[in-house]
Amino acid sequence: RLHIFDGGQVIASSSGDGQAGNIMLNVNDIEVTGISEDGRFPSQIAAFSEGNSPAGSVTITSNNLTVRDRAEISVSARGNGDNAKAGDLDITADSILLDRSATLSAEVNAGDKGNIILNSQLILMGDRSNITTNAENAATGGNITIDTDLLVALENSDITANAEDSFGGQVIINALGIFGTEFREQQTPDTSDITASSQLGASFSGTVEINAPDPDPSAGLFELPENFVNPKLLVATGCGTNQGNQFVQTGRGGLPTDPTQPLVGETLWMDLRPLPRHIARRRKNRVHAAKPNPGNSRRSRIIEANRWIINNDGVVELVADSVQSSPFISWFDPYYCLR
């Protein structure tokens, strides 16, 4: 893991006529964040030349690349001679995150080149981040090539290959999905833009080629039927009930059939242990003497309450209906309903 922060720098540079060196990084996770305490120097990975000499290139291979908080990765040629050519910035990563004014750039003052090549499954840009190959003075704008599954650019994050006094560069984006940004003739202050313009006018503008599938709003949709079905017509008419039914399961002894009546002898627990003959004979006579309580057989059947009402006195009463109410009862009973 490589973390460059608080103005730290990885640099390959040349200030004379010699060519600057190259930077090659092969790290699982690379994070470049922040600026120096005095605010003068950004944290960066850079290959540049200051004289009349070509700059080196930066090649990065990583699983995750994060650049944020005004940090940058760049290649540039700052000299004014014909040999002041910028190198290429080539990044291959599973994900590339640019946030809070982060920058990927390849810039020249007088020469040419200065290209950016990005290969990533996900490129996420946010909060005024930039991918630029802008050219100053009479230099030609560099090229940007992006191959990705998903490109998201939000909050005024731009992809530009602009030029001042020459032709704009070329932007080629191959993506399965692009969100938050689109091609525009000129940069705008409040939107995320893709541009290849020139200050000399539209005739000097570069080209922008975006290869992404056009979404079809009607794809995956199906037509609904115009005539809706009344769900009541799909419910079969059942047979009306003419008597109440019940299912009662009780344990072995000790449970009265009516909680308002006392236990009868038949419901008491029976001791099945062997007894002496005279005790067994006396208990047998006692059982024969016990008769069922005639009141128990004539008492009214208890029915479980299934609804409640408020009577004329405003008192809530629990009541039971032998026929369950139905939201739909037909006066006609089908032939298969038995009485």
PDB file of N, CA and C in Angstrom, residues 197-282:
ATOM      1  N   SER A 197     -12.376  21.688 -26.652  1.00  0.00           N
ATOM      2  CA  SER A 197     -12.571  22.975 -27.309  1.00  0.00           C
ATOM      3  C   SER A 197     -11.244  23.709 -27.494  1.00  0.00           C
ATOM      4  N   SER A 198     -11.320  24.802 -28.256  1.00  0.00           N
ATOM      5  CA  SER A 198     -10.172  25.676 -28.478  1.00  0.00           C
ATOM      6  C   SER A 198     -10.639  27.116 -28.338  1.00  0.00           C
ATOM      7  N   GLN A 199      -9.781  27.942 -27.776  1.00  0.00           N
ATOM      8  CA  GLN A 199     -10.136  29.349 -27.650  1.00  0.00           C
ATOM      9  C   GLN A 199     -10.134  30.066 -28.997  1.00  0.00           C
ATOM     10  N   LEU A 200      -9.625  29.414 -30.038  1.00  0.00           N
ATOM     11  CA  LEU A 200      -9.647  30.019 -31.375  1.00  0.00           C
ATOM     12  C   LEU A 200     -11.007  29.879 -32.048  1.00  0.00           C
ATOM     13  N   GLY A 201     -11.884  29.088 -31.482  1.00  0.00           N
ATOM     14  CA  GLY A 201     -13.210  28.937 -32.081  1.00  0.00           C
ATOM     15  C   GLY A 201     -13.564  27.487 -32.339  1.00  0.00           C
ATOM     16  N   ALA A 202     -14.804  27.299 -32.787  1.00  0.00           N
ATOM     17  CA  ALA A 202     -15.313  25.942 -32.982  1.00  0.00           C
ATOM     18  C   ALA A 202     -14.562  25.193 -34.071  1.00  0.00           C
ATOM     19  N   SER A 203     -14.049  25.902 -35.066  1.00  0.00           N
ATOM     20  CA  SER A 203     -13.341  25.232 -36.155  1.00  0.00           C
ATOM     21  C   SER A 203     -12.022  24.608 -35.687  1.00  0.00           C
ATOM     22  N   PHE A 204     -11.527  25.020 -34.539  1.00  0.00           N
ATOM     23  CA  PHE A 204     -10.285  24.463 -33.994  1.00  0.00           C
ATOM     24  C   PHE A 204     -10.546  23.448 -32.872  1.00  0.00           C
ATOM     25  N   SER A 205     -11.788  23.166 -32.635  1.00  0.00           N
ATOM     26  CA  SER A 205     -12.119  22.232 -31.552  1.00  0.00           C
ATOM     27  C   SER A 205     -11.661  20.825 -31.897  1.00  0.00           C
ATOM     28  N   GLY A 206     -11.375  20.069 -30.877  1.00  0.00           N
ATOM     29  CA  GLY A 206     -11.033  18.670 -31.069  1.00  0.00           C
ATOM     30  C   GLY A 206     -12.289  17.826 -31.224  1.00  0.00           C
ATOM     31  N   THR A 207     -12.167  16.534 -30.983  1.00  0.00           N
ATOM     32  CA  THR A 207     -13.297  15.619 -31.157  1.00  0.00           C
ATOM     33  C   THR A 207     -13.567  14.881 -29.850  1.00  0.00           C
ATOM     34  N   VAL A 208     -14.835  14.583 -29.644  1.00  0.00           N
ATOM     35  CA  VAL A 208     -15.274  13.793 -28.494  1.00  0.00           C
ATOM     36  C   VAL A 208     -16.069  12.614 -29.024  1.00  0.00           C
ATOM     37  N   GLU A 209     -15.624  11.419 -28.702  1.00  0.00           N
ATOM     38  CA  GLU A 209     -16.299  10.195 -29.145  1.00  0.00           C
ATOM     39  C   GLU A 209     -16.696   9.387 -27.907  1.00  0.00           C
ATOM     40  N   ILE A 210     -17.988   9.225 -27.734  1.00  0.00           N
ATOM     41  CA  ILE A 210     -18.512   8.489 -26.578  1.00  0.00           C
ATOM     42  C   ILE A 210     -19.213   7.241 -27.084  1.00  0.00           C
ATOM     43  N   ASN A 211     -18.704   6.101 -26.709  1.00  0.00           N
ATOM     44  CA  ASN A 211     -19.287   4.820 -27.113  1.00  0.00           C
ATOM     45  C   ASN A 211     -19.927   4.163 -25.894  1.00  0.00           C
ATOM     46  N   ALA A 212     -21.217   4.349 -25.775  1.00  0.00           N
ATOM     47  CA  ALA A 212     -21.975   3.788 -24.653  1.00  0.00           C
ATOM     48  C   ALA A 212     -23.341   3.382 -25.169  1.00  0.00           C
ATOM     49  N   PRO A 213     -23.918   2.320 -24.652  1.00  0.00           N
ATOM     50  CA  PRO A 213     -25.253   1.907 -25.107  1.00  0.00           C
ATOM     51  C   PRO A 213     -26.283   2.965 -24.782  1.00  0.00           C
ATOM     52  N   ASP A 214     -27.160   3.234 -25.765  1.00  0.00           N
ATOM     53  CA  ASP A 214     -28.237   4.190 -25.547  1.00  0.00           C
ATOM     54  C   ASP A 214     -29.356   3.506 -24.772  1.00  0.00           C
ATOM     55  N   PRO A 215     -29.740   4.044 -23.620  1.00  0.00           N
ATOM     56  CA  PRO A 215     -30.829   3.415 -22.864  1.00  0.00           C
ATOM     57  C   PRO A 215     -32.162   3.575 -23.579  1.00  0.00           C
ATOM     58  N   ASP A 216     -32.923   2.501 -23.646  1.00  0.00           N
ATOM     59  CA  ASP A 216     -34.256   2.512 -24.240  1.00  0.00           C
ATOM     60  C   ASP A 216     -35.280   2.477 -23.113  1.00  0.00           C
ATOM     61  N   PRO A 217     -36.020   3.585 -22.879  1.00  0.00           N
ATOM     62  CA  PRO A 217     -36.970   3.599 -21.759  1.00  0.00           C
ATOM     63  C   PRO A 217     -38.040   2.526 -21.864  1.00  0.00           C
ATOM     64  N   SER A 218     -38.344   2.079 -23.093  1.00  0.00           N
ATOM     65  CA  SER A 218     -39.409   1.084 -23.254  1.00  0.00           C
ATOM     66  C   SER A 218     -38.902  -0.341 -23.090  1.00  0.00           C
ATOM     67  N   ALA A 219     -37.587  -0.518 -22.953  1.00  0.00           N
ATOM     68  CA  ALA A 219     -37.049  -1.874 -22.836  1.00  0.00           C
ATOM     69  C   ALA A 219     -37.482  -2.490 -21.515  1.00  0.00           C
ATOM     70  N   GLY A 220     -37.904  -3.730 -21.583  1.00  0.00           N
ATOM     71  CA  GLY A 220     -38.306  -4.445 -20.384  1.00  0.00           C
ATOM     72  C   GLY A 220     -39.717  -4.167 -19.924  1.00  0.00           C
ATOM     73  N   LEU A 221     -40.466  -3.327 -20.657  1.00  0.00           N
ATOM     74  CA  LEU A 221     -41.841  -3.025 -20.273  1.00  0.00           C
ATOM     75  C   LEU A 221     -42.810  -3.903 -21.051  1.00  0.00           C
ATOM     76  N   PHE A 222     -43.986  -4.118 -20.517  1.00  0.00           N
ATOM     77  CA  PHE A 222     -45.021  -4.869 -21.209  1.00  0.00           C
ATOM     78  C   PHE A 222     -46.342  -4.130 -21.045  1.00  0.00           C
ATOM     79  N   GLU A 223     -47.240  -4.352 -21.992  1.00  0.00           N
ATOM     80  CA  GLU A 223     -48.509  -3.649 -21.994  1.00  0.00           C
ATOM     81  C   GLU A 223     -49.477  -4.296 -21.016  1.00  0.00           C
ATOM     82  N   LEU A 224     -50.148  -3.445 -20.260  1.00  0.00           N
ATOM     83  CA  LEU A 224     -51.166  -3.925 -19.335  1.00  0.00           C
ATOM     84  C   LEU A 224     -52.497  -4.048 -20.061  1.00  0.00           C
ATOM     85  N   PRO A 225     -53.367  -4.981 -19.657  1.00  0.00           N
ATOM     86  CA  PRO A 225     -54.684  -5.100 -20.298  1.00  0.00           C
ATOM     87  C   PRO A 225     -55.534  -3.870 -20.022  1.00  0.00           C
ATOM     88  N   GLU A 226     -56.328  -3.501 -21.026  1.00  0.00           N
ATOM     89  CA  GLU A 226     -57.190  -2.334 -20.862  1.00  0.00           C
ATOM     90  C   GLU A 226     -58.407  -2.643 -20.001  1.00  0.00           C
ATOM     91  N   ASN A 227     -58.912  -3.881 -20.064  1.00  0.00           N
ATOM     92  CA  ASN A 227     -60.086  -4.266 -19.284  1.00  0.00           C
ATOM     93  C   ASN A 227     -59.622  -4.992 -18.027  1.00  0.00           C
ATOM     94  N   PHE A 228     -59.847  -4.363 -16.884  1.00  0.00           N
ATOM     95  CA  PHE A 228     -59.437  -4.960 -15.627  1.00  0.00           C
ATOM     96  C   PHE A 228     -60.500  -5.940 -15.139  1.00  0.00           C
ATOM     97  N   VAL A 229     -60.071  -6.952 -14.429  1.00  0.00           N
ATOM     98  CA  VAL A 229     -60.964  -8.001 -13.933  1.00  0.00           C
ATOM     99  C   VAL A 229     -61.473  -7.614 -12.558  1.00  0.00           C
ATOM    100  N   ASN A 230     -62.812  -7.775 -12.371  1.00  0.00           N
ATOM    101  CA  ASN A 230     -63.408  -7.534 -11.064  1.00  0.00           C
ATOM    102  C   ASN A 230     -63.084  -8.720 -10.162  1.00  0.00           C
ATOM    103  N   PRO A 231     -62.331  -8.523  -9.083  1.00  0.00           N
ATOM    104  CA  PRO A 231     -61.946  -9.673  -8.252  1.00  0.00           C
ATOM    105  C   PRO A 231     -63.132 -10.370  -7.607  1.00  0.00           C
ATOM    106  N   LYS A 232     -64.283  -9.683  -7.439  1.00  0.00           N
ATOM    107  CA  LYS A 232     -65.447 -10.324  -6.824  1.00  0.00           C
ATOM    108  C   LYS A 232     -65.993 -11.441  -7.702  1.00  0.00           C
ATOM    109  N   LEU A 233     -65.786 -11.297  -9.018  1.00  0.00           N
ATOM    110  CA  LEU A 233     -66.288 -12.328  -9.921  1.00  0.00           C
ATOM    111  C   LEU A 233     -65.426 -13.580  -9.884  1.00  0.00           C
ATOM    112  N   LEU A 234     -64.239 -13.496  -9.295  1.00  0.00           N
ATOM    113  CA  LEU A 234     -63.356 -14.654  -9.228  1.00  0.00           C
ATOM    114  C   LEU A 234     -63.566 -15.481  -7.967  1.00  0.00           C
ATOM    115  N   VAL A 235     -64.465 -15.021  -7.062  1.00  0.00           N
ATOM    116  CA  VAL A 235     -64.718 -15.723  -5.808  1.00  0.00           C
ATOM    117  C   VAL A 235     -65.939 -16.607  -5.978  1.00  0.00           C
ATOM    118  N   ALA A 236     -65.798 -17.911  -5.725  1.00  0.00           N
ATOM    119  CA  ALA A 236     -66.918 -18.848  -5.849  1.00  0.00           C
ATOM    120  C   ALA A 236     -67.889 -18.667  -4.693  1.00  0.00           C
ATOM    121  N   THR A 237     -69.188 -18.868  -4.979  1.00  0.00           N
ATOM    122  CA  THR A 237     -70.221 -18.782  -3.955  1.00  0.00           C
ATOM    123  C   THR A 237     -70.237 -20.064  -3.137  1.00  0.00           C
ATOM    124  N   GLY A 238     -70.009 -19.946  -1.853  1.00  0.00           N
ATOM    125  CA  GLY A 238     -69.991 -21.114  -0.980  1.00  0.00           C
ATOM    126  C   GLY A 238     -71.360 -21.433  -0.418  1.00  0.00           C
ATOM    127  N   CYS A 239     -71.447 -22.555   0.280  1.00  0.00           N
ATOM    128  CA  CYS A 239     -72.696 -22.967   0.905  1.00  0.00           C
ATOM    129  C   CYS A 239     -72.867 -22.238   2.223  1.00  0.00           C
ATOM    130  N   GLY A 240     -74.072 -21.772   2.485  1.00  0.00           N
ATOM    131  CA  GLY A 240     -74.381 -21.128   3.743  1.00  0.00           C
ATOM    132  C   GLY A 240     -74.425 -22.135   4.882  1.00  0.00           C
ATOM    133  N   THR A 241     -74.067 -21.710   6.091  1.00  0.00           N
ATOM    134  CA  THR A 241     -74.098 -22.599   7.251  1.00  0.00           C
ATOM    135  C   THR A 241     -75.488 -22.574   7.871  1.00  0.00           C
ATOM    136  N   ASN A 242     -75.947 -23.739   8.365  1.00  0.00           N
ATOM    137  CA  ASN A 242     -77.260 -23.806   9.012  1.00  0.00           C
ATOM    138  C   ASN A 242     -77.166 -24.268  10.446  1.00  0.00           C
ATOM    139  N   GLN A 243     -75.981 -24.554  10.948  1.00  0.00           N
ATOM    140  CA  GLN A 243     -75.837 -24.930  12.345  1.00  0.00           C
ATOM    141  C   GLN A 243     -74.397 -24.706  12.772  1.00  0.00           C
ATOM    142  N   GLY A 244     -74.234 -24.501  14.091  1.00  0.00           N
ATOM    143  CA  GLY A 244     -72.896 -24.309  14.608  1.00  0.00           C
ATOM    144  C   GLY A 244     -72.171 -25.627  14.794  1.00  0.00           C
ATOM    145  N   ASN A 245     -70.872 -25.611  14.688  1.00  0.00           N
ATOM    146  CA  ASN A 245     -70.044 -26.787  14.892  1.00  0.00           C
ATOM    147  C   ASN A 245     -68.932 -26.436  15.867  1.00  0.00           C
ATOM    148  N   GLN A 246     -68.396 -27.464  16.502  1.00  0.00           N
ATOM    149  CA  GLN A 246     -67.336 -27.220  17.462  1.00  0.00           C
ATOM    150  C   GLN A 246     -66.407 -28.413  17.518  1.00  0.00           C
ATOM    151  N   PHE A 247     -65.199 -28.164  17.985  1.00  0.00           N
ATOM    152  CA  PHE A 247     -64.212 -29.216  18.211  1.00  0.00           C
ATOM    153  C   PHE A 247     -63.576 -28.944  19.561  1.00  0.00           C
ATOM    154  N   VAL A 248     -63.675 -29.900  20.477  1.00  0.00           N
ATOM    155  CA  VAL A 248     -63.181 -29.740  21.839  1.00  0.00           C
ATOM    156  C   VAL A 248     -62.194 -30.853  22.129  1.00  0.00           C
ATOM    157  N   GLN A 249     -61.038 -30.496  22.634  1.00  0.00           N
ATOM    158  CA  GLN A 249     -60.042 -31.475  23.047  1.00  0.00           C
ATOM    159  C   GLN A 249     -59.696 -31.217  24.499  1.00  0.00           C
ATOM    160  N   THR A 250     -59.930 -32.213  25.349  1.00  0.00           N
ATOM    161  CA  THR A 250     -59.652 -32.072  26.776  1.00  0.00           C
ATOM    162  C   THR A 250     -58.628 -33.095  27.204  1.00  0.00           C
ATOM    163  N   GLY A 251     -57.999 -32.826  28.334  1.00  0.00           N
ATOM    164  CA  GLY A 251     -57.005 -33.741  28.859  1.00  0.00           C
ATOM    165  C   GLY A 251     -57.633 -34.921  29.579  1.00  0.00           C
ATOM    166  N   ARG A 252     -56.803 -35.690  30.232  1.00  0.00           N
ATOM    167  CA  ARG A 252     -57.280 -36.890  30.932  1.00  0.00           C
ATOM    168  C   ARG A 252     -57.712 -36.517  32.335  1.00  0.00           C
ATOM    169  N   GLY A 253     -58.998 -36.284  32.515  1.00  0.00           N
ATOM    170  CA  GLY A 253     -59.539 -36.056  33.845  1.00  0.00           C
ATOM    171  C   GLY A 253     -59.197 -34.692  34.399  1.00  0.00           C
ATOM    172  N   GLY A 254     -59.976 -34.255  35.381  1.00  0.00           N
ATOM    173  CA  GLY A 254     -59.696 -33.023  36.087  1.00  0.00           C
ATOM    174  C   GLY A 254     -60.165 -31.776  35.397  1.00  0.00           C
ATOM    175  N   LEU A 255     -60.726 -31.845  34.203  1.00  0.00           N
ATOM    176  CA  LEU A 255     -61.171 -30.666  33.465  1.00  0.00           C
ATOM    177  C   LEU A 255     -62.685 -30.688  33.386  1.00  0.00           C
ATOM    178  N   PRO A 256     -63.360 -29.758  34.007  1.00  0.00           N
ATOM    179  CA  PRO A 256     -64.836 -29.764  33.967  1.00  0.00           C
ATOM    180  C   PRO A 256     -65.335 -29.390  32.589  1.00  0.00           C
ATOM    181  N   THR A 257     -66.482 -29.961  32.205  1.00  0.00           N
ATOM    182  CA  THR A 257     -67.096 -29.598  30.933  1.00  0.00           C
ATOM    183  C   THR A 257     -67.705 -28.221  30.970  1.00  0.00           C
ATOM    184  N   ASP A 258     -67.988 -27.716  32.170  1.00  0.00           N
ATOM    185  CA  ASP A 258     -68.586 -26.397  32.329  1.00  0.00           C
ATOM    186  C   ASP A 258     -67.897 -25.722  33.501  1.00  0.00           C
ATOM    187  N   PRO A 259     -67.246 -24.580  33.298  1.00  0.00           N
ATOM    188  CA  PRO A 259     -66.538 -23.953  34.418  1.00  0.00           C
ATOM    189  C   PRO A 259     -67.446 -23.452  35.519  1.00  0.00           C
ATOM    190  N   THR A 260     -68.780 -23.354  35.237  1.00  0.00           N
ATOM    191  CA  THR A 260     -69.706 -22.881  36.273  1.00  0.00           C
ATOM    192  C   THR A 260     -70.279 -24.011  37.105  1.00  0.00           C
ATOM    193  N   GLN A 261     -69.984 -25.270  36.735  1.00  0.00           N
ATOM    194  CA  GLN A 261     -70.531 -26.423  37.446  1.00  0.00           C
ATOM    195  C   GLN A 261     -69.421 -27.140  38.196  1.00  0.00           C
ATOM    196  N   PRO A 262     -69.788 -27.807  39.320  1.00  0.00           N
ATOM    197  CA  PRO A 262     -68.770 -28.546  40.078  1.00  0.00           C
ATOM    198  C   PRO A 262     -68.348 -29.797  39.342  1.00  0.00           C
ATOM    199  N   LEU A 263     -67.199 -30.302  39.735  1.00  0.00           N
ATOM    200  CA  LEU A 263     -66.711 -31.548  39.167  1.00  0.00           C
ATOM    201  C   LEU A 263     -67.611 -32.704  39.574  1.00  0.00           C
ATOM    202  N   VAL A 264     -67.888 -33.603  38.624  1.00  0.00           N
ATOM    203  CA  VAL A 264     -68.660 -34.806  38.921  1.00  0.00           C
ATOM    204  C   VAL A 264     -67.697 -35.948  39.167  1.00  0.00           C
ATOM    205  N   GLY A 265     -68.212 -37.030  39.715  1.00  0.00           N
ATOM    206  CA  GLY A 265     -67.348 -38.126  40.121  1.00  0.00           C
ATOM    207  C   GLY A 265     -66.605 -38.759  38.971  1.00  0.00           C
ATOM    208  N   GLU A 266     -67.199 -38.784  37.786  1.00  0.00           N
ATOM    209  CA  GLU A 266     -66.553 -39.449  36.670  1.00  0.00           C
ATOM    210  C   GLU A 266     -65.290 -38.737  36.204  1.00  0.00           C
ATOM    211  N   THR A 267     -65.157 -37.464  36.550  1.00  0.00           N
ATOM    212  CA  THR A 267     -64.012 -36.706  36.063  1.00  0.00           C
ATOM    213  C   THR A 267     -62.845 -36.692  37.026  1.00  0.00           C
ATOM    214  N   LEU A 268     -63.032 -37.286  38.218  1.00  0.00           N
ATOM    215  CA  LEU A 268     -61.948 -37.297  39.190  1.00  0.00           C
ATOM    216  C   LEU A 268     -60.885 -38.305  38.796  1.00  0.00           C
ATOM    217  N   TRP A 269     -59.691 -38.084  39.314  1.00  0.00           N
ATOM    218  CA  TRP A 269     -58.586 -39.007  39.037  1.00  0.00           C
ATOM    219  C   TRP A 269     -58.846 -40.332  39.712  1.00  0.00           C
ATOM    220  N   MET A 270     -58.600 -41.402  38.980  1.00  0.00           N
ATOM    221  CA  MET A 270     -58.862 -42.744  39.518  1.00  0.00           C
ATOM    222  C   MET A 270     -57.545 -43.393  39.894  1.00  0.00           C
ATOM    223  N   ASP A 271     -57.485 -43.897  41.142  1.00  0.00           N
ATOM    224  CA  ASP A 271     -56.298 -44.584  41.634  1.00  0.00           C
ATOM    225  C   ASP A 271     -56.348 -46.025  41.175  1.00  0.00           C
ATOM    226  N   LEU A 272     -55.428 -46.428  40.347  1.00  0.00           N
ATOM    227  CA  LEU A 272     -55.438 -47.760  39.755  1.00  0.00           C
ATOM    228  C   LEU A 272     -54.550 -48.738  40.506  1.00  0.00           C
ATOM    229  N   ARG A 273     -54.079 -48.378  41.675  1.00  0.00           N
ATOM    230  CA  ARG A 273     -53.232 -49.292  42.426  1.00  0.00           C
ATOM    231  C   ARG A 273     -54.060 -50.447  43.007  1.00  0.00           C
ATOM    232  N   PRO A 274     -53.477 -51.631  43.214  1.00  0.00           N
ATOM    233  CA  PRO A 274     -54.200 -52.759  43.839  1.00  0.00           C
ATOM    234  C   PRO A 274     -54.622 -52.397  45.262  1.00  0.00           C
ATOM    235  N   LEU A 275     -55.891 -52.704  45.605  1.00  0.00           N
ATOM    236  CA  LEU A 275     -56.434 -52.376  46.919  1.00  0.00           C
ATOM    237  C   LEU A 275     -56.905 -53.646  47.620  1.00  0.00           C
ATOM    238  N   PRO A 276     -56.942 -53.638  48.928  1.00  0.00           N
ATOM    239  CA  PRO A 276     -57.548 -54.777  49.639  1.00  0.00           C
ATOM    240  C   PRO A 276     -58.997 -54.992  49.203  1.00  0.00           C
ATOM    241  N   ARG A 277     -59.486 -56.198  49.359  1.00  0.00           N
ATOM    242  CA  ARG A 277     -60.821 -56.544  48.852  1.00  0.00           C
ATOM    243  C   ARG A 277     -61.918 -55.699  49.496  1.00  0.00           C
ATOM    244  N   HIS A 278     -61.833 -55.483  50.823  1.00  0.00           N
ATOM    245  CA  HIS A 278     -62.931 -54.762  51.472  1.00  0.00           C
ATOM    246  C   HIS A 278     -62.947 -53.293  51.058  1.00  0.00           C
ATOM    247  N   ILE A 279     -61.763 -52.714  50.781  1.00  0.00           N
ATOM    248  CA  ILE A 279     -61.740 -51.318  50.326  1.00  0.00           C
ATOM    249  C   ILE A 279     -62.238 -51.227  48.896  1.00  0.00           C
ATOM    250  N   ALA A 280     -61.821 -52.182  48.041  1.00  0.00           N
ATOM    251  CA  ALA A 280     -62.279 -52.171  46.652  1.00  0.00           C
ATOM    252  C   ALA A 280     -63.779 -52.356  46.574  1.00  0.00           C
ATOM    253  N   ARG A 281     -64.357 -53.252  47.449  1.00  0.00           N
ATOM    254  CA  ARG A 281     -65.804 -53.468  47.435  1.00  0.00           C
ATOM    255  C   ARG A 281     -66.546 -52.217  47.867  1.00  0.00           C
ATOM    256  N   ARG A 282     -66.017 -51.497  48.884  1.00  0.00           N
ATOM    257  CA  ARG A 282     -66.675 -50.290  49.362  1.00  0.00           C
ATOM    258  C   ARG A 282     -66.646 -49.194  48.304  1.00  0.00           C
TER     259      ARG A 282
END
